[in-house]
Coordinates of C-alpha atoms in Angstrom, one line a residue:
M471 CA 141.9 28.4 -55.1
N472 CA 142.2 29.7 -58.7
R473 CA 139.7 28.8 -61.5
E474 CA 142.1 26.3 -63.1
N475 CA 142.4 24.3 -59.9
I476 CA 138.6 24.4 -59.4
F477 CA 138.1 23.1 -62.9
K478 CA 140.6 20.2 -62.2
K479 CA 138.8 19.3 -59.0
I480 CA 135.4 19.4 -60.6
G481 CA 136.7 17.3 -63.5
N482 CA 137.8 14.5 -61.1
P483 CA 136.2 11.3 -62.3
L484 CA 135.2 10.3 -58.8
I485 CA 133.2 13.5 -58.3
R486 CA 131.6 13.1 -61.7
K487 CA 130.7 9.5 -60.9
N488 CA 129.1 10.6 -57.6
L489 CA 127.0 13.2 -59.5
K490 CA 125.7 10.4 -61.8
R491 CA 124.9 8.2 -58.8
F492 CA 123.0 11.1 -57.2
T493 CA 120.9 11.6 -60.3
L494 CA 120.2 7.9 -60.5
L495 CA 119.2 7.8 -56.8
V496 CA 116.7 10.6 -57.4
C497 CA 115.2 8.6 -60.3
V498 CA 115.0 5.5 -58.2
V499 CA 113.3 7.3 -55.3
F500 CA 110.7 8.8 -57.6
F501 CA 109.9 5.7 -59.6
S502 CA 109.7 3.5 -56.5
C503 CA 106.6 5.3 -55.4
N504 CA 103.8 2.9 -56.3
T505 CA 100.5 4.1 -57.6
M506 CA 97.2 2.3 -58.4
A507 CA 98.5 1.8 -61.9
D508 CA 101.4 -0.3 -60.6
Y509 CA 99.2 -2.9 -58.9
N510 CA 98.5 -6.3 -60.5
F511 CA 94.7 -6.6 -60.5
T512 CA 94.6 -10.1 -62.1
Q513 CA 93.2 -11.9 -59.1
I514 CA 90.8 -9.2 -58.4
Q515 CA 89.4 -9.3 -61.9
K516 CA 89.1 -13.1 -61.7
N517 CA 87.1 -12.9 -58.5
L518 CA 84.9 -10.1 -59.9
S519 CA 84.1 -12.2 -63.0
L520 CA 83.0 -15.0 -60.7
G521 CA 80.9 -12.7 -58.4
N522 CA 83.2 -13.3 -55.5
Y523 CA 82.9 -9.8 -54.1
K524 CA 83.8 -10.8 -50.6
L525 CA 87.2 -12.1 -51.8
V526 CA 87.8 -8.9 -53.6
L527 CA 87.0 -6.9 -50.5
Q528 CA 89.4 -9.1 -48.5
E529 CA 92.2 -8.5 -51.1
L530 CA 91.7 -4.8 -50.9
E531 CA 91.9 -4.9 -47.2
L532 CA 95.0 -7.1 -47.1
N533 CA 96.9 -5.0 -49.8
E534 CA 95.5 -1.6 -49.0
S535 CA 99.0 0.0 -48.7
E536 CA 100.0 -1.4 -52.1
I537 CA 96.8 -0.4 -53.9
Y538 CA 96.1 3.0 -52.4
G539 CA 98.1 6.0 -51.3
Q540 CA 97.9 8.2 -48.3
K541 CA 95.6 10.6 -50.2
D542 CA 93.2 8.0 -51.4
E543 CA 90.7 7.8 -48.5
V544 CA 87.7 8.7 -50.8
L545 CA 88.8 6.0 -53.3
I546 CA 89.0 3.4 -50.6
L547 CA 85.5 4.2 -49.3
L548 CA 84.0 4.3 -52.9
D549 CA 85.5 0.9 -53.7
K550 CA 84.3 -0.7 -50.5
G551 CA 80.9 0.9 -50.8
V552 CA 80.2 -0.4 -54.3
L553 CA 81.6 -3.8 -53.6
S554 CA 79.7 -4.1 -50.3
H555 CA 76.5 -3.3 -52.3
F556 CA 77.2 -6.1 -54.7
N557 CA 77.9 -8.4 -51.8
S558 CA 74.5 -7.6 -50.4
D559 CA 75.9 -5.8 -47.3
Y560 CA 73.5 -2.9 -47.8
T561 CA 73.8 -1.1 -44.5
E562 CA 77.6 -1.3 -44.6
S563 CA 77.6 -0.1 -48.2
N564 CA 75.7 3.0 -47.2
V565 CA 78.1 3.8 -44.4
F566 CA 81.1 3.6 -46.8
L567 CA 79.3 5.6 -49.6
S568 CA 77.9 8.3 -47.2
N569 CA 81.4 8.8 -45.7
A570 CA 82.9 9.0 -49.2
E571 CA 80.3 11.7 -50.1
K572 CA 81.2 13.8 -47.1
L573 CA 84.9 13.6 -47.9
I574 CA 84.3 14.5 -51.5
D575 CA 82.7 17.7 -50.4
K576 CA 85.5 18.4 -48.0
Y577 CA 88.3 17.7 -50.4
R578 CA 86.8 19.6 -53.2
A579 CA 86.8 22.7 -51.0
K580 CA 90.3 21.8 -49.8
S581 CA 91.7 21.4 -53.3
I582 CA 92.0 25.2 -53.6
S583 CA 94.7 25.2 -50.9
Q584 CA 96.4 22.2 -52.4
A585 CA 96.4 23.8 -55.9
V586 CA 99.8 25.4 -55.2
T587 CA 101.5 22.1 -54.5
S588 CA 99.9 20.3 -57.5
S589 CA 100.9 23.2 -59.7
V590 CA 104.6 22.5 -58.8
I591 CA 104.6 18.7 -58.6
N592 CA 101.4 16.9 -60.0
D593 CA 97.8 16.2 -59.1
T594 CA 98.6 12.9 -57.3
V595 CA 99.7 15.0 -54.3
K596 CA 96.2 16.2 -53.8
D597 CA 93.6 14.3 -51.7
Y598 CA 91.5 12.4 -54.2
A599 CA 88.1 14.0 -54.4
G600 CA 86.4 11.6 -56.8
E601 CA 85.3 11.9 -60.4
D602 CA 81.9 13.4 -61.1
F603 CA 80.4 10.0 -62.1
E604 CA 81.6 8.5 -58.8
D605 CA 80.0 11.2 -56.8
I606 CA 76.6 11.2 -58.5
Y607 CA 76.3 7.4 -59.0
S608 CA 77.1 6.8 -55.3
N609 CA 73.6 8.2 -54.6
I610 CA 72.1 5.7 -57.0
F611 CA 73.7 2.8 -55.2
M612 CA 72.7 4.3 -51.8
S613 CA 69.1 4.5 -53.2
L614 CA 69.3 0.8 -54.2
N615 CA 70.6 -0.1 -50.7
Y616 CA 67.7 1.6 -49.1
L617 CA 65.3 -0.2 -51.5
A618 CA 66.8 -3.5 -50.5
L619 CA 66.3 -2.5 -46.8
G620 CA 62.7 -1.5 -47.4
K621 CA 63.3 2.2 -46.8
Y622 CA 61.5 3.7 -49.8
D623 CA 61.5 7.3 -48.5
D624 CA 65.2 7.3 -48.0
A625 CA 65.7 5.7 -51.4
M626 CA 63.7 8.5 -53.1
V627 CA 65.8 11.1 -51.3
E628 CA 69.0 9.7 -52.8
V629 CA 67.5 9.8 -56.3
R630 CA 66.7 13.4 -55.8
R631 CA 70.1 14.2 -54.5
F632 CA 71.6 12.5 -57.6
D633 CA 69.4 14.8 -59.8
N634 CA 70.5 17.9 -57.8
K635 CA 74.2 17.0 -58.2
L636 CA 73.7 16.5 -61.9
K637 CA 72.2 20.0 -62.3
N638 CA 75.1 21.6 -60.5
L639 CA 77.8 20.0 -62.6
K640 CA 77.8 22.8 -65.2
L641 CA 77.9 25.5 -62.6
K642 CA 80.8 23.8 -60.8
Y643 CA 83.0 23.7 -63.8
K644 CA 82.2 27.3 -65.0
K645 CA 83.7 28.5 -61.7
E646 CA 86.7 26.3 -61.9
L647 CA 87.4 27.3 -65.6
A648 CA 87.2 31.0 -64.7
E649 CA 89.7 30.5 -61.9
V650 CA 92.2 28.7 -64.2
N651 CA 91.8 31.3 -66.9
K652 CA 92.3 34.1 -64.4
S653 CA 95.4 32.6 -62.9
N654 CA 97.4 32.4 -66.2
K655 CA 97.1 34.8 -69.1
D656 CA 99.1 32.6 -71.5
V657 CA 96.9 29.4 -71.3
K658 CA 93.2 29.7 -71.8
V659 CA 90.7 26.9 -71.4
K660 CA 87.5 26.8 -73.5
E661 CA 84.4 25.6 -71.8
I662 CA 83.4 22.1 -72.9
S663 CA 79.6 21.4 -72.9
V664 CA 78.8 18.2 -71.1
K665 CA 75.8 16.5 -72.7
F666 CA 74.6 14.6 -69.7
H667 CA 71.8 16.4 -68.0
D668 CA 69.2 13.7 -67.1
S669 CA 69.5 10.0 -66.2
A670 CA 67.0 7.5 -67.6
F671 CA 68.1 5.0 -65.0
A672 CA 67.5 7.4 -62.1
R673 CA 64.1 8.3 -63.6
Y674 CA 63.3 4.5 -63.9
L675 CA 64.0 4.0 -60.2
S676 CA 61.8 6.9 -59.3
L677 CA 59.1 5.6 -61.6
L678 CA 59.1 2.2 -59.9
M679 CA 58.9 3.7 -56.4
Y680 CA 56.0 6.0 -57.3
R681 CA 54.1 3.2 -59.0
S682 CA 54.6 0.9 -56.0
Q683 CA 53.1 3.6 -53.8
G684 CA 50.1 4.0 -56.1
D685 CA 51.2 7.5 -57.3
K686 CA 50.7 6.8 -61.0
D687 CA 50.7 10.5 -62.0
N688 CA 54.2 11.1 -60.8
A689 CA 55.3 7.7 -62.2
R690 CA 54.0 8.8 -65.7
I691 CA 55.9 12.1 -65.4
D692 CA 59.1 10.0 -64.8
Y693 CA 58.2 7.9 -67.9
K694 CA 58.0 11.1 -70.0
Y695 CA 61.4 12.2 -68.6
I696 CA 62.9 8.9 -69.6
K697 CA 61.6 9.4 -73.2
K698 CA 63.0 12.9 -73.2
A699 CA 66.4 11.7 -71.9
F700 CA 66.7 9.4 -74.9
E701 CA 65.5 12.0 -77.3
T702 CA 67.7 14.9 -76.1
Q703 CA 70.9 12.9 -75.4
P704 CA 71.4 10.7 -78.5
T705 CA 75.1 10.3 -78.2
L706 CA 74.8 9.0 -74.6
Y707 CA 71.7 6.9 -75.2
N708 CA 72.7 5.5 -78.6
F709 CA 70.4 2.6 -78.3
D710 CA 66.6 2.0 -78.2
M711 CA 64.5 2.9 -75.2
P712 CA 63.4 -0.3 -73.4
K713 CA 60.1 -1.5 -74.8
S714 CA 59.1 -3.1 -71.5
L715 CA 58.6 0.4 -70.0
E716 CA 55.4 0.7 -72.0
Q717 CA 53.9 -2.0 -69.9
E718 CA 54.8 -0.6 -66.5
F719 CA 51.3 0.9 -66.1
N720 CA 49.3 -2.0 -67.6
I721 CA 49.2 -4.5 -64.8
P722 CA 46.1 -6.8 -64.9
P723 CA 44.2 -6.8 -61.5
S724 CA 44.9 -10.5 -60.9
M725 CA 48.7 -10.2 -61.6
A726 CA 51.8 -8.6 -60.1
R727 CA 54.7 -6.8 -61.8
M728 CA 58.2 -8.2 -61.5
N729 CA 61.1 -5.8 -62.3
F730 CA 64.8 -6.4 -62.9
I731 CA 67.8 -4.2 -62.6
V732 CA 71.0 -5.8 -63.9
F733 CA 74.5 -4.3 -64.1
S734 CA 77.1 -5.6 -66.6
G735 CA 80.6 -4.8 -67.7
S736 CA 82.9 -2.4 -65.9
S737 CA 83.2 1.4 -66.0
P738 CA 86.1 3.1 -67.7
I739 CA 89.5 3.4 -66.0
K740 CA 92.2 6.1 -66.4
K741 CA 95.4 5.6 -68.4
E742 CA 98.4 7.9 -68.6
E743 CA 99.0 9.6 -71.9
I744 CA 102.4 11.3 -72.4
V745 CA 102.8 14.3 -74.7
R746 CA 106.2 15.9 -75.3
A747 CA 107.1 19.0 -77.2
Y748 CA 110.4 20.8 -77.7
W749 CA 110.8 24.2 -76.0
G750 CA 114.2 24.8 -77.4
P751 CA 117.3 23.1 -78.9
E752 CA 118.0 21.2 -75.6
T753 CA 114.8 21.7 -73.7
W754 CA 111.4 20.1 -73.8
Y755 CA 108.2 20.1 -71.8
K756 CA 106.3 17.0 -70.9
L757 CA 102.6 16.6 -70.3
A758 CA 101.3 13.5 -68.4
L759 CA 97.5 13.5 -68.8
P760 CA 94.9 11.0 -67.6
T761 CA 92.6 9.7 -70.3
M762 CA 89.4 7.6 -69.7
Q763 CA 89.3 4.3 -71.6
K764 CA 86.4 2.0 -71.9
R765 CA 86.8 -1.6 -70.8
P766 CA 85.0 -3.8 -73.4
S767 CA 82.5 -6.3 -72.0
V768 CA 82.0 -9.8 -73.5
I769 CA 78.3 -9.7 -72.5
N770 CA 76.0 -9.0 -75.3
S771 CA 72.6 -10.3 -74.0
I772 CA 71.0 -11.0 -70.6
I773 CA 68.1 -13.4 -70.3
V774 CA 65.9 -13.8 -67.3
T775 CA 63.8 -16.9 -66.6
L776 CA 61.2 -17.3 -63.9
R777 CA 60.0 -20.8 -62.8
N778 CA 56.9 -21.0 -60.7
T779 CA 57.9 -23.4 -57.9
T780 CA 54.3 -24.7 -57.6
T781 CA 53.4 -25.3 -61.3
G782 CA 56.8 -25.4 -62.9
E783 CA 55.7 -22.9 -65.5
L784 CA 58.5 -20.9 -67.2
T785 CA 58.4 -17.3 -68.2
T786 CA 61.4 -15.7 -70.1
Q787 CA 62.4 -12.2 -71.0
K788 CA 65.4 -10.6 -72.6
L789 CA 66.5 -7.5 -70.7
E790 CA 67.1 -4.2 -72.4
L791 CA 69.7 -1.5 -71.9
I792 CA 68.5 1.6 -70.2
E793 CA 71.8 3.4 -69.4
S794 CA 75.4 3.3 -70.6
I795 CA 77.3 4.4 -67.5
E796 CA 80.5 4.1 -69.6
N797 CA 79.2 6.7 -72.1
I798 CA 78.3 9.0 -69.2
V799 CA 81.7 8.6 -67.6
L800 CA 83.5 9.7 -70.8
D801 CA 81.1 12.6 -71.2
T802 CA 81.4 14.0 -67.7
F803 CA 85.2 13.6 -67.6
Q804 CA 85.6 16.0 -70.6
Q805 CA 85.2 19.2 -68.5
N806 CA 87.6 17.9 -65.8
Y807 CA 90.1 16.9 -68.5
S808 CA 90.1 20.4 -69.9
V809 CA 91.0 21.8 -66.5
L810 CA 93.7 19.1 -65.9
Y811 CA 95.2 19.8 -69.3
A812 CA 95.5 23.6 -68.6
K813 CA 97.1 23.0 -65.2
A814 CA 99.5 20.4 -66.7
L815 CA 100.5 22.8 -69.5
I816 CA 101.1 25.7 -67.2
R817 CA 103.2 23.5 -64.9
S818 CA 105.2 22.0 -67.7
I819 CA 105.9 25.3 -69.5
S820 CA 107.1 26.8 -66.2
R821 CA 109.6 23.9 -65.8
A822 CA 110.7 24.2 -69.4
V823 CA 111.3 27.9 -69.0
S824 CA 113.4 27.2 -65.8
T825 CA 115.4 24.5 -67.6
S826 CA 116.0 26.7 -70.6
V827 CA 117.3 29.6 -68.5
L828 CA 119.6 27.3 -66.5
N829 CA 121.0 25.8 -69.7
E830 CA 121.8 29.3 -71.1
L831 CA 123.3 30.5 -67.9
S832 CA 125.5 27.4 -67.7
K833 CA 126.8 27.9 -71.2
E834 CA 127.5 31.6 -70.5
A835 CA 129.4 30.7 -67.3
Q836 CA 131.5 28.1 -69.1
N837 CA 132.3 30.7 -71.9
Q838 CA 133.6 33.1 -69.2
N839 CA 135.7 30.4 -67.6
M840 CA 133.5 30.4 -64.5
Y841 CA 133.7 26.6 -64.2
A842 CA 132.4 26.2 -60.6
T843 CA 129.4 28.3 -61.4
G844 CA 128.9 26.6 -64.7
L845 CA 129.0 23.1 -63.1
L846 CA 126.5 24.2 -60.5
L847 CA 124.2 25.5 -63.2
S848 CA 124.7 22.3 -65.2
V849 CA 123.7 20.2 -62.2
L850 CA 120.6 22.3 -61.6
D851 CA 119.8 22.1 -65.3
M852 CA 120.1 18.3 -65.2
A853 CA 118.0 18.2 -62.0
S854 CA 115.3 20.3 -63.7
M855 CA 115.1 17.9 -66.6
V856 CA 115.1 14.9 -64.4
T857 CA 112.3 16.5 -62.3
T858 CA 110.3 17.2 -65.5
E859 CA 110.6 13.6 -66.6
V860 CA 110.1 11.9 -63.3
V861 CA 107.7 14.1 -61.3
E862 CA 105.2 14.8 -64.1
R863 CA 102.8 11.9 -63.7
A864 CA 99.1 11.7 -64.5
D865 CA 96.6 11.1 -61.7
V866 CA 95.1 7.8 -62.8
R867 CA 93.1 7.2 -59.6
V868 CA 89.6 6.1 -60.2
S869 CA 87.2 3.5 -58.8
R870 CA 87.4 0.2 -60.7
Y871 CA 84.2 -1.3 -59.5
F872 CA 81.3 0.7 -60.9
P873 CA 79.5 -1.2 -63.7
G874 CA 79.6 -0.1 -67.3
K875 CA 75.9 -0.7 -68.3
V876 CA 72.4 -1.0 -66.7
S877 CA 69.8 -3.2 -68.2
V878 CA 66.2 -3.5 -67.1
G879 CA 63.0 -5.5 -67.6
G880 CA 59.5 -6.1 -66.3
I881 CA 57.1 -9.0 -66.5
N882 CA 53.4 -9.2 -65.5
I883 CA 53.0 -12.5 -63.7
L884 CA 50.8 -14.3 -61.2
P885 CA 51.7 -13.8 -57.5
G886 CA 53.6 -16.8 -56.0
D887 CA 57.0 -18.2 -55.3
Y888 CA 59.5 -18.3 -58.2
D889 CA 63.1 -19.3 -58.9
V890 CA 64.6 -16.5 -61.0
T891 CA 67.6 -17.2 -63.1
I892 CA 69.6 -14.4 -64.7
K893 CA 71.9 -15.6 -67.6
Y894 CA 74.7 -13.4 -69.0
N895 CA 75.5 -14.4 -72.5
S896 CA 78.4 -13.9 -74.9
G897 CA 77.1 -14.8 -78.3
A898 CA 75.4 -18.2 -77.9
S899 CA 77.3 -19.1 -74.8
S900 CA 76.3 -18.4 -71.2
I901 CA 79.3 -17.1 -69.3
Y902 CA 77.7 -16.4 -65.9
S903 CA 74.4 -17.1 -64.2
E904 CA 72.8 -16.8 -60.8
T905 CA 69.5 -18.0 -59.4
K906 CA 67.4 -16.4 -56.7
R907 CA 64.2 -17.4 -55.0
I908 CA 61.6 -14.7 -54.6
T909 CA 58.0 -14.4 -53.4
I910 CA 56.1 -12.1 -55.8
K911 CA 53.2 -10.2 -54.3
S912 CA 50.5 -7.9 -55.8
N913 CA 50.6 -4.1 -55.2
Q914 CA 54.2 -3.9 -54.1
L915 CA 57.6 -3.4 -55.7
N916 CA 59.0 -6.8 -56.7
L917 CA 62.5 -6.1 -57.7
I918 CA 65.6 -8.3 -58.3
E919 CA 69.0 -6.9 -58.9
S920 CA 72.0 -8.7 -60.3
C921 CA 75.5 -7.9 -61.5
C922 CA 78.3 -9.4 -63.7
L923 CA 81.4 -7.2 -64.1
K924 CA 82.8 -9.1 -67.1

């Protein structure tokens, strides 16, 4: 068959129509793959705002295949672990979070072998190994679980493990950045210094535990570390240190100390950001990058009221912010983002080079009347561009159920039975409240925890 006949056959409208259908089919297949970003979280958000954590867990269980992918085992465990904590299922929460922690270690080691696939496709093909804030704050929630179960020694171990992970963050990224820079001479990543190096909230938990055990010396050391955390990390702790901390060691002999830990708002979530740049006259490269975005909270004050069930006497305190988890999420994500950016750039440039070469070869074949070869190269060129546009997606997986802020408070009060009401306010209006009964005793840790993810 001569070249003219080949050209006529290739030019057949039916064949050209089938080629278009093939391209469309490829697009449909790729776009039909749901991700977490495609799920409608409206009902989940409604139940979260009402404190119906059990219903949220039920929806996650019922629609697991729609919300999560096959590589999201860590994410499933993190979500169930945090929500189970808020639902007061402390033992179950620790099982979920402990299993998530083990898988995070496993998948971070495994990510080296998966790097080849992600360098060709995108990061969603990798087993989700958790963001740094998810890994370290899981230990805080495990600590709170142990406190609720009366296991103080285990609770202290989790706070220490949180601190050790935080110290290792910088070393972890130095190694990863070195590997990225070594693998590609054209794209270099600068080290971004993460500011977060100590947690006032973790120190606060440690302070409460030491004080309740009568170890005032170590409790005062934690108090000094809290002050230092505020002084040395002003962009993360851009608010005043809680004044109630000054009274943690001044408890009159006839009274007891009542402490509060209250979570509010929701931690940031990832959104996809698209960046395109032209590589040549008919070629471009596309970067799809995850960016962390805060979720504004309507809560601007939290008031606690204690009513003595015997005398009816009321005691009120406004809680104070001790940690902005959302600030810390954005800060710790910076180093990971720089690595993701470099990998996405390397991946996209590689595709752009391939597309450009195919385009030039196709034109050259056409100029030499090599129509069959030219058509094949054109199809490959088109497939390369479609692949660039469709396959390049940002990995927006992240747990949606960590809180955004932590507020604390403490009151010296007579031992006895109390109804404790926590009100979350937006302006002058109360948008959520809950009441708990507690028996306050001397010389022990009297602690109430509450949460509103609005």
